[in-house]
CSV table of C-alpha atoms in Angstrom, one decimal:
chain,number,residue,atom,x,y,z
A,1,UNK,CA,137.4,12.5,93.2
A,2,UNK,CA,134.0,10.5,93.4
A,3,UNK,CA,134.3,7.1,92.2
A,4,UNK,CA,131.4,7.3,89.1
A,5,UNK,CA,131.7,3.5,88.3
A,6,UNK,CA,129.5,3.7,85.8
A,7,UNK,CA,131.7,5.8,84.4
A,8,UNK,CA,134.3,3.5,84.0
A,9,UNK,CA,133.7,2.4,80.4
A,10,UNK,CA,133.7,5.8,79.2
A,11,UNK,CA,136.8,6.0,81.0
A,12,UNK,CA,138.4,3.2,79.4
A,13,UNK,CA,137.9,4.2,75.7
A,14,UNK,CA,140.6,6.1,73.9
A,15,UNK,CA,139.8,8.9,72.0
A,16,UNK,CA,138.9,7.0,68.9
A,17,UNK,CA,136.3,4.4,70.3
A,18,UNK,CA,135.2,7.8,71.9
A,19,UNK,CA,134.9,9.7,68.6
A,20,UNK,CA,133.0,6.5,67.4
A,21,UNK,CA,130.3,6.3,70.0
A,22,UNK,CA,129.5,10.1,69.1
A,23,UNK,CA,129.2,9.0,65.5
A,24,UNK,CA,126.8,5.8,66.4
A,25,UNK,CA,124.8,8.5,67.9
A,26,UNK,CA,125.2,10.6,64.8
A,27,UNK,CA,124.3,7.7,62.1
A,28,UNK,CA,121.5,6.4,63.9
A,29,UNK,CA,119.7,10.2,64.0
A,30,UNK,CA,121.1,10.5,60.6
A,31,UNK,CA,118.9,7.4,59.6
A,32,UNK,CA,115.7,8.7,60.5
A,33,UNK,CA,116.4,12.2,59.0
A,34,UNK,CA,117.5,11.0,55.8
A,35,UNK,CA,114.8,8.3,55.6
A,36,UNK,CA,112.1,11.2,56.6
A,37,UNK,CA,113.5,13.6,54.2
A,38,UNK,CA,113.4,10.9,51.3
A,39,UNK,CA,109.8,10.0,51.9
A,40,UNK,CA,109.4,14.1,51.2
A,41,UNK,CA,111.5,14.2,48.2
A,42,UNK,CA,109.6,10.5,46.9
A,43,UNK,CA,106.4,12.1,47.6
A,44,UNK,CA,106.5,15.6,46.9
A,45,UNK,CA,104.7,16.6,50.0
A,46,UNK,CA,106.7,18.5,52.8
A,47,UNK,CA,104.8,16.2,55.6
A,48,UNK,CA,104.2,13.2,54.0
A,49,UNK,CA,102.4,11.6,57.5
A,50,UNK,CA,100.2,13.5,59.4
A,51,UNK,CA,98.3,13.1,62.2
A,52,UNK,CA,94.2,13.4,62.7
A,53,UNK,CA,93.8,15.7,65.1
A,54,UNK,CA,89.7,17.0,65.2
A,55,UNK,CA,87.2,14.3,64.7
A,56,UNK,CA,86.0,17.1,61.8
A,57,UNK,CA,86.3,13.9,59.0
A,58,UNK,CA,84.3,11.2,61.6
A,59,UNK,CA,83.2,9.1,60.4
A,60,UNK,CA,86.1,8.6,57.7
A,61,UNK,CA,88.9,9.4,60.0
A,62,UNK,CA,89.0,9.5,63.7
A,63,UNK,CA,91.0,11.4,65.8
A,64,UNK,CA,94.5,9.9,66.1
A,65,UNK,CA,94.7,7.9,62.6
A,66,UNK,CA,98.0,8.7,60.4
A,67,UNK,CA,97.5,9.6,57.1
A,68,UNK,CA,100.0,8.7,54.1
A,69,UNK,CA,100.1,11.8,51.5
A,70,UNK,CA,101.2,13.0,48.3
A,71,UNK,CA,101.6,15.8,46.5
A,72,UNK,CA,102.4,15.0,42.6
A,73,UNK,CA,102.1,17.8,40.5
A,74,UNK,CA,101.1,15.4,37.3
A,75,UNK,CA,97.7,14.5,39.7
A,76,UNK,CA,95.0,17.3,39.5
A,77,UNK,CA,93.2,18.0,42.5
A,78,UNK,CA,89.2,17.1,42.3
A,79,UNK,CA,85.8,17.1,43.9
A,80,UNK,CA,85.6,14.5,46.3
A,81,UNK,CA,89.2,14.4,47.3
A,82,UNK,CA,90.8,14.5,50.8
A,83,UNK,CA,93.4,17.0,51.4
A,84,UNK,CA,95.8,18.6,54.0
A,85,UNK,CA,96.1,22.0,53.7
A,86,UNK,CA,97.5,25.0,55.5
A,87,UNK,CA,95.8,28.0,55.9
A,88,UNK,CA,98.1,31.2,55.7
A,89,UNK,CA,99.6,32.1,59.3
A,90,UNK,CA,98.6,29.1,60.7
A,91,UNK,CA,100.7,26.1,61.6
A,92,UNK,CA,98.5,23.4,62.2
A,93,UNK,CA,97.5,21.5,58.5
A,94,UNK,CA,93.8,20.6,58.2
A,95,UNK,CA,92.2,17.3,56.9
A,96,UNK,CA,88.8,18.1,55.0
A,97,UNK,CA,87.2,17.3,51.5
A,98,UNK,CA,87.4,18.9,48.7
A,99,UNK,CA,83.8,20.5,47.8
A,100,UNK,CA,84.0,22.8,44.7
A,101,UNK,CA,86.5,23.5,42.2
A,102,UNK,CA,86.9,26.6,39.7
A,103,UNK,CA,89.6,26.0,37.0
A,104,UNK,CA,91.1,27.8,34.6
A,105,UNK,CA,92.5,26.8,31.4
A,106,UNK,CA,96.3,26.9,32.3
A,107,UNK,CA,95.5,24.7,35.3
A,108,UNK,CA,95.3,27.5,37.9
A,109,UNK,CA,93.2,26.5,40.7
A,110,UNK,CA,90.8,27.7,43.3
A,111,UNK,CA,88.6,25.4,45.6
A,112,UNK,CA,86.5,24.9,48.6
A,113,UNK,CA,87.0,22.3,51.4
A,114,UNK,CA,84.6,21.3,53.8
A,115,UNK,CA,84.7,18.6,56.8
A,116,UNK,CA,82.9,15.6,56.5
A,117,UNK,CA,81.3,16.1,60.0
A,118,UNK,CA,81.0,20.0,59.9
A,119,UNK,CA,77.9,21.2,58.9
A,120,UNK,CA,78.7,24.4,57.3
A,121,UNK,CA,82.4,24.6,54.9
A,122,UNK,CA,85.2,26.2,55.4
A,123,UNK,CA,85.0,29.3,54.7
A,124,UNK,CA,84.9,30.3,58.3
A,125,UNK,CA,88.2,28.8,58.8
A,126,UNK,CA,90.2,30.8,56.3
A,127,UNK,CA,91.9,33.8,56.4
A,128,UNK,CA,90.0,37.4,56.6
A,129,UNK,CA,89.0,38.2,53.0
A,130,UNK,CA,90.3,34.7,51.6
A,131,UNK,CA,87.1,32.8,50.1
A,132,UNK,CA,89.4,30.1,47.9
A,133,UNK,CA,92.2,27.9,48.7
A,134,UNK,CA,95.2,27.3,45.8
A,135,UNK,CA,97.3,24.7,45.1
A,136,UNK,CA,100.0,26.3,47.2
A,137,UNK,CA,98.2,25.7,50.3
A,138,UNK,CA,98.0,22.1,49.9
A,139,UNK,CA,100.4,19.8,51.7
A,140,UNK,CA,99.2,16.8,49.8
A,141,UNK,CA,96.3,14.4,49.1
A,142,UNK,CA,95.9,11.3,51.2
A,143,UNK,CA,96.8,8.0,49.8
A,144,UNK,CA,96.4,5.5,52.8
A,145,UNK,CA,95.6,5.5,56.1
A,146,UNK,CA,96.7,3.5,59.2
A,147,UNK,CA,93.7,3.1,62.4
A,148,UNK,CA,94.1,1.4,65.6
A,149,UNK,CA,92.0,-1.7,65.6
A,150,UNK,CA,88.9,-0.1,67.3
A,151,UNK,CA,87.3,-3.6,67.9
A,152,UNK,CA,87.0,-5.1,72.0
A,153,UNK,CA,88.5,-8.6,71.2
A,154,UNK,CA,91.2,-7.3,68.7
A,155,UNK,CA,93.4,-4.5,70.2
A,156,UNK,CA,96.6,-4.8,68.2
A,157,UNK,CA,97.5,-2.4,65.6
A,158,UNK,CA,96.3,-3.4,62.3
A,159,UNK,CA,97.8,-1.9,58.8
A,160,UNK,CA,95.0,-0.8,56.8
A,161,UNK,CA,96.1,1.0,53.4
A,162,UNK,CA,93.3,1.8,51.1
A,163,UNK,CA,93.8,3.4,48.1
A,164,UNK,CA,91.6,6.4,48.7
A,165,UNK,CA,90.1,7.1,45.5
A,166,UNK,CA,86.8,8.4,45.4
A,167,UNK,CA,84.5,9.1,42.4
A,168,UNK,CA,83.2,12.2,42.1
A,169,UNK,CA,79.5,10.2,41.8
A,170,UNK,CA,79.6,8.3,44.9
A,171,UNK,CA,82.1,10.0,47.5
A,172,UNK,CA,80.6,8.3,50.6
A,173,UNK,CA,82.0,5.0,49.2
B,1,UNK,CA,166.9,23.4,125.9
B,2,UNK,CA,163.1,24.5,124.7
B,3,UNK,CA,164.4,27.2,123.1
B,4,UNK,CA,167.3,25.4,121.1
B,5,UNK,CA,164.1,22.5,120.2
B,6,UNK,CA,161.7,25.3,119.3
B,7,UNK,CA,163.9,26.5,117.2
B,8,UNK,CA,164.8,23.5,115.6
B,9,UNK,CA,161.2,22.7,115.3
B,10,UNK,CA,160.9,26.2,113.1
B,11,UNK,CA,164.0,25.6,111.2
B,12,UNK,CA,162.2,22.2,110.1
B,13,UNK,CA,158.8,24.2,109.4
B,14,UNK,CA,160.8,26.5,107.6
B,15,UNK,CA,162.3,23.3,105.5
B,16,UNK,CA,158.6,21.9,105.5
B,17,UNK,CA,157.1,24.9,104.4
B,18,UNK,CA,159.5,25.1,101.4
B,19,UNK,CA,159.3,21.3,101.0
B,20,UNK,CA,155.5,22.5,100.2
B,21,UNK,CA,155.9,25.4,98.1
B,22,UNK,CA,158.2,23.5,95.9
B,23,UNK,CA,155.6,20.4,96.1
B,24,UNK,CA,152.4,23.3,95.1
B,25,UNK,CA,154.5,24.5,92.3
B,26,UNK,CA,155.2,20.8,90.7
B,27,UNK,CA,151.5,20.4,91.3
B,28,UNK,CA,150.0,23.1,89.0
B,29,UNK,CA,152.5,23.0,86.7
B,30,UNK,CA,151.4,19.7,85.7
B,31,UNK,CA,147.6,19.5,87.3
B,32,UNK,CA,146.0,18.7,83.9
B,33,UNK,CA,147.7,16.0,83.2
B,34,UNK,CA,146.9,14.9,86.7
B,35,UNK,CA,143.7,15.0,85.8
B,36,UNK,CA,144.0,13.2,83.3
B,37,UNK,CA,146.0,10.6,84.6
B,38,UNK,CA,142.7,10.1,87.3
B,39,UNK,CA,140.7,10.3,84.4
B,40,UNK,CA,142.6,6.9,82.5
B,41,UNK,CA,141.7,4.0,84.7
B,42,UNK,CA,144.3,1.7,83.0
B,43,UNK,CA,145.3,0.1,86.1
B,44,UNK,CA,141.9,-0.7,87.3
B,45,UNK,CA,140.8,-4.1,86.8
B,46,UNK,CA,138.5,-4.4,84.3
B,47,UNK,CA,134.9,-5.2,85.9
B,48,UNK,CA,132.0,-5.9,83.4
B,49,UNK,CA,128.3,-6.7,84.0
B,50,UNK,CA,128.9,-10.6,83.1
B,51,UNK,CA,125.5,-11.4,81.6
B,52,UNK,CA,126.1,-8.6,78.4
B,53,UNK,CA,127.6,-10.4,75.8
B,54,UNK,CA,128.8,-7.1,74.0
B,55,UNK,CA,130.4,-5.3,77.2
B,56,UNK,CA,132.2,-8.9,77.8
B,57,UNK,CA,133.2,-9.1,74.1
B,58,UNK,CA,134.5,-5.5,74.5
B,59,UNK,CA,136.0,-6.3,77.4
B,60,UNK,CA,137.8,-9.5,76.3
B,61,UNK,CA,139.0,-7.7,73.3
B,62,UNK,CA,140.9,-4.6,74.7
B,63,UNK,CA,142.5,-6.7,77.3
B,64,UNK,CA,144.4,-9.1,74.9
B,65,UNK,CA,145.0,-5.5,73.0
B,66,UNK,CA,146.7,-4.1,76.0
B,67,UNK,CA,148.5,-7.6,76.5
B,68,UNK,CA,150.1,-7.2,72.7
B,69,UNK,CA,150.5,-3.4,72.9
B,70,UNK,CA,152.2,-3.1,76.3
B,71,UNK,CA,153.9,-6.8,76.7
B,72,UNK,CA,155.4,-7.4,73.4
B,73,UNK,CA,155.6,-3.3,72.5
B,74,UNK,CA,154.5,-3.3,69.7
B,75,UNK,CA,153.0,-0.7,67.5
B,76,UNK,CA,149.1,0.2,67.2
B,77,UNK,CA,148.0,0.9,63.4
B,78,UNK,CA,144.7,2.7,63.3
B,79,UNK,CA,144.5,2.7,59.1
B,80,UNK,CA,141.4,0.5,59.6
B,81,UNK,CA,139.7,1.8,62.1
B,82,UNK,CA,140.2,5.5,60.6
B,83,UNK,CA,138.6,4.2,57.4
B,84,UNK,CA,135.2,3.3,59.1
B,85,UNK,CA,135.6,6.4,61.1
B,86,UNK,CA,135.7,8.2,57.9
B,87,UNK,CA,133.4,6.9,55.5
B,88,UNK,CA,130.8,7.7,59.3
B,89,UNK,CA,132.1,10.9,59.1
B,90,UNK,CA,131.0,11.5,55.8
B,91,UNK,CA,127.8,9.8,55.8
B,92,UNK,CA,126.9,12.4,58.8
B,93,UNK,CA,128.2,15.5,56.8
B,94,UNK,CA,125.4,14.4,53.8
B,95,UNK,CA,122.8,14.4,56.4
B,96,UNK,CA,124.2,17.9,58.3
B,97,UNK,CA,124.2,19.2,54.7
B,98,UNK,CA,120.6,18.1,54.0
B,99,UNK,CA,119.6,19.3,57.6
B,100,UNK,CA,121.0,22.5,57.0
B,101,UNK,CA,120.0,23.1,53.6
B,102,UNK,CA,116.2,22.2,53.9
B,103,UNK,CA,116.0,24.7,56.8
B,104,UNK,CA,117.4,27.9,54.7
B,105,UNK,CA,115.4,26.9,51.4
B,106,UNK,CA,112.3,25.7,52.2
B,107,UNK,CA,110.8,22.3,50.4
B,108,UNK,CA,110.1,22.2,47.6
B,109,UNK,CA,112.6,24.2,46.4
B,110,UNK,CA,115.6,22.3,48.1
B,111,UNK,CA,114.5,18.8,46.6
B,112,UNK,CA,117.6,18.1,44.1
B,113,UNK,CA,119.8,18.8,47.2
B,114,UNK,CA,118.0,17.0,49.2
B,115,UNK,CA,117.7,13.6,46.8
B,116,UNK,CA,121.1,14.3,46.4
B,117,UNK,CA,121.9,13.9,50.1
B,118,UNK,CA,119.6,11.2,50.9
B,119,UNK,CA,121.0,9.0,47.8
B,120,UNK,CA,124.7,9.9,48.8
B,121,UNK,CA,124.0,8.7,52.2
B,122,UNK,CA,122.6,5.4,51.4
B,123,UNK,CA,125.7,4.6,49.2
B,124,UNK,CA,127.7,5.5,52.1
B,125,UNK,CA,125.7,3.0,54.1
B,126,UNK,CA,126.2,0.7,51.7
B,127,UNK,CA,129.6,1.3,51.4
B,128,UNK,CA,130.3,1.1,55.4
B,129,UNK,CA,128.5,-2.4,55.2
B,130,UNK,CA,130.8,-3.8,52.6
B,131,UNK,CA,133.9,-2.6,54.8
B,132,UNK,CA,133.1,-3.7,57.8
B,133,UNK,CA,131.7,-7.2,56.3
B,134,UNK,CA,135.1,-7.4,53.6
B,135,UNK,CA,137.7,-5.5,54.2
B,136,UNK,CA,137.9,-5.3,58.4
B,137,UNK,CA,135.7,-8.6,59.4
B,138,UNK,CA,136.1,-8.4,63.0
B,139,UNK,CA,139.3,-7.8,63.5
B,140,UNK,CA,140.0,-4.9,66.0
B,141,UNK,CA,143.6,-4.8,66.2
B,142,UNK,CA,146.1,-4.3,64.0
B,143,UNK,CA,149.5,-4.1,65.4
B,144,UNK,CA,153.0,-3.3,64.4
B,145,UNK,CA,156.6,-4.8,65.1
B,146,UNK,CA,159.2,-2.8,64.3
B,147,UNK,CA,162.4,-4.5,62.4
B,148,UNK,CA,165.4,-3.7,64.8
B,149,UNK,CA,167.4,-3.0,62.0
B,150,UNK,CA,165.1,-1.2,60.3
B,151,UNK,CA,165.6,-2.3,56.7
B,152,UNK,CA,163.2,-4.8,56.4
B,153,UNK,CA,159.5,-3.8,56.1
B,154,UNK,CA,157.6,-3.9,59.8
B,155,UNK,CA,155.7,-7.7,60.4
B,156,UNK,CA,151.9,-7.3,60.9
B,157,UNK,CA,149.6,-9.0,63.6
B,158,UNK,CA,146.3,-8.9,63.7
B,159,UNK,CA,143.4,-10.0,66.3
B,160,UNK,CA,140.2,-10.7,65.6
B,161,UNK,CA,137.7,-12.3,67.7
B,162,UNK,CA,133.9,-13.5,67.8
B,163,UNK,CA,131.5,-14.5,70.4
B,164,UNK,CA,128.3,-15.5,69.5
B,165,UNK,CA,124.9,-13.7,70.9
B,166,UNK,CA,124.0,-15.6,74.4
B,167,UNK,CA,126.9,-18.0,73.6
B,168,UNK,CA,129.8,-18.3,76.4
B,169,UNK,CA,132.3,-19.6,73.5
B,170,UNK,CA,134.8,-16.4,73.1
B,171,UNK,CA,137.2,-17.2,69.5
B,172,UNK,CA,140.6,-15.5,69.4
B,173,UNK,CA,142.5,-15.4,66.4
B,174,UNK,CA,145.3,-13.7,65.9
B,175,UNK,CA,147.2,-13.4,62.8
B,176,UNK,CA,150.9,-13.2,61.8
B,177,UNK,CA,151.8,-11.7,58.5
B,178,UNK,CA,155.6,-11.6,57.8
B,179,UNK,CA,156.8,-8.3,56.7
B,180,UNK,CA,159.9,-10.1,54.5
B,181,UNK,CA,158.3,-13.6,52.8
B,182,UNK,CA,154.1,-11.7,53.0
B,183,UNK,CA,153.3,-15.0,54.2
B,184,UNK,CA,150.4,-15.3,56.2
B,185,UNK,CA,150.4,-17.5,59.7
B,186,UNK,CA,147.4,-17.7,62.1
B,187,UNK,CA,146.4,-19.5,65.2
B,188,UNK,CA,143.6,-19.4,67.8
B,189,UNK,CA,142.1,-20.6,70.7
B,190,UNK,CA,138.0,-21.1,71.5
B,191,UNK,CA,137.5,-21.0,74.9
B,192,UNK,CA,133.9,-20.5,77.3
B,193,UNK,CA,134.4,-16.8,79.2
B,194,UNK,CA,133.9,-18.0,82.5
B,195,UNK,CA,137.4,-19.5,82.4
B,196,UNK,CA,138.5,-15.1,82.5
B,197,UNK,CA,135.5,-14.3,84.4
B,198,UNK,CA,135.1,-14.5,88.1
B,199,UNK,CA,131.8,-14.6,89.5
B,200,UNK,CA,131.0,-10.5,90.3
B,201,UNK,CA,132.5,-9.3,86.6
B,202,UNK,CA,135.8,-8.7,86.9
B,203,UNK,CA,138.5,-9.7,84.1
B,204,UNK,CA,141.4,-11.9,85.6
B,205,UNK,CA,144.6,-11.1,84.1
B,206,UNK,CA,146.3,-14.2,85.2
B,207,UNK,CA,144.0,-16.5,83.3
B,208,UNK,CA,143.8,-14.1,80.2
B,209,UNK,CA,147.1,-13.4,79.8
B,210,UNK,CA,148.9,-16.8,79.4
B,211,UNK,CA,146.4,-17.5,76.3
B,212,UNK,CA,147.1,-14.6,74.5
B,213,UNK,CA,151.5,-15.2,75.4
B,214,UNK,CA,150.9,-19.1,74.4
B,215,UNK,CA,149.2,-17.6,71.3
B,216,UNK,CA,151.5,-15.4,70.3
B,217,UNK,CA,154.6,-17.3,71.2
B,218,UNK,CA,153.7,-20.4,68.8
B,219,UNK,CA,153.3,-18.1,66.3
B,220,UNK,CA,156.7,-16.2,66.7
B,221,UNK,CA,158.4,-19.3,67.4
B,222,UNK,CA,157.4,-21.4,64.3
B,223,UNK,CA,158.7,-18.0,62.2
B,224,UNK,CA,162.0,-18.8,64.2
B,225,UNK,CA,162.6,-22.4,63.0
B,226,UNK,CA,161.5,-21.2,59.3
């Protein structure tokens, strides 16, 4: 039998210390599940941090800034407003603005998003036929974002949460 | 005369070949154990890295368990240890639940279950930490002694120890509640791990073992003059 020394505190353990170790394991997974899953319930989004992955929103958001979102149904959606959305049959979520809105009176929904540093919207990007997005496309509106320090001197990560909320008059803020 | 030593040579072959058979047949009958008894490494002395405070804690601590368990024969009782193993065991089956759950009914329509879940789970965590800090402190062993007349109800000891992070000062206490009079006696001893320690790792039984008899024998003996 090879002599697997490193082994040997494995080896040692009865079968509850062994039954525990599993269940360290377990709990610590279990942590970051259960404190990813109560961000989605809090917020109401089903990814509430995403990734910027184009630099389609330069120079707002660059590629590789996190983005904090929700997605209350009390907050209406408006003109000037970031969102992620998902385009049916596709995975990946997109980050662009919000550019026109038609509404109805029971609150129904339809709008247009274009990209900050696109120059045409996005009507390219949707599906065959589609001309309007809906509310269940969106995976939430961005609250806060979080960018590397881009400076030379300063390279460490600095938090920088700003409440995004732009006026319809001024959106370039 | 080669004749009469050949076959005497083939009568023992014969008695070896049997001798073998018999030995083969003991063998598979009871292989798995033997592979289990491989497995245990009991008798092996223990041999730690000597600069991780938690492997020497660990360490420390089951040998003095050993020492009670196999010296004095007495009794493990796991009715602490199977409570933090339970209220785990739960706290994982919330999560499983809301794992499981969220992947058959997509968000948003699982979100009661799942705030259920994730607010079930962090009362279990708060419930583990109020065990472990309350009701088991650090004690790792608690150990039966059976009455031998068996009409008096069984005398508890229990060991608990400490060793500070990056502090060579190991604390053993061990604790003696009387199963008759429910009175409570407890000593210890605070001594730096390099008196157990040699200098590669490995746990010396012959310095170890005294402390945890001399403990355990001024606690017996004081019940005896009582």
């Amino acid at each position: 039998m090879l002599s697997l020394d490193f082994l040997d505190d494995v080896r040692r353990m009865n079968k509850r210390q062994l039954y525990y170790q599993v269940l360290n394991f377990g709990m610590i997974v279990s942590s970051a599940l259960m404190i990813w899953k109560g961000l989605m319930v809090i917020t109401g989004s089903e990814s509430p941090i995403v990734v910027v992955l184009s630099g389609s929103m330069e120079p707002a958001f660059h590629r590789g800034d996190l983005l904090f979102l929700t997605n209350r149904v009390e907050d209406p959606i408006r003109v000037g407003e970031i969102v992620v959305f998902r385009i049916e049959g596709r995975e990946i979520p997109i980050v662009h603005r919000v550019l026109k809105i038609h509404e109805k009176q029971n609150g129904h929904i339809k709008f247009l998003t274009k990209g900050d540093n696109n120059a045409v919207d996005d009507r390219g990007l949707y599906k065959q036929g589609q001309h309007w997005l809906e509310k269940k496309d969106v995976v939430g509106r961005a609250r806060g974002f979080y960018q590397e320090n881009r400076s030379v001197k300063d390279r460490n990560c600095k938090l920088l949460i700003r409440s995004l909320h732009w006026d319809c008059d001024d959106p370039h803020e | 005369m080669a004749a009469a030593a050949a076959q005497g040579g083939r009568t023992g072959g014969g008695g070896g070949s049997s001798g073998a058979g018999g030995g083969s047949s003991c063998g598979t009958g009871s292989s798995r154990s033997g592979l289990l008894d491989k497995w245990k490494i009991d008798d092996k002395p223990v041999k730690i890295d000597k600069w991780d405070g938690s492997a020497v804690k660990n360490s420390l601590d089951d040998s003095a368990k050993k020492v009670l368990l196999e010296k004095y024969k007495y009794v493990e009782n796991f009715g602490l240890i199977d409570g933090r193993l339970t209220i785990c065991t739960i706290s994982c089956f919330f999560a499983i639940v809301a794992l499981i759950w969220d992947y058959m009914h997509p968000f948003p329509e699982s979100k009661p279950v799942l705030a259920l879940c994730v607010i079930s789970y962090f009362v279990m965590m708060g419930i583990l930490t109020i065990y472990t800090s309350y009701k088991e402190k650090s004690i790792f062993l608690v150990a039966h002694r059976k009455d031998p007349t068996g009409m008096d109800p069984d005398d508890i000891w229990q060991l608990s120890s400490s060793l500070k992070r990056f502090d060579d000062k190991y604390t053993l206490k061990l604790t003696f509640i009387s199963g008759r009079t429910k009175q409570q006696r407890e000593a210890e001893f605070t001594k730096s791990i390099a008196k157990f320690f040699d200098h590669s790792g490995t746990l010396v039984m012959d310095a170890y073992e005294p402390e945890i008899s001399r403990l355990h024998d001024s606690l017996a003996t004081e019940r005896k003059i009582k």
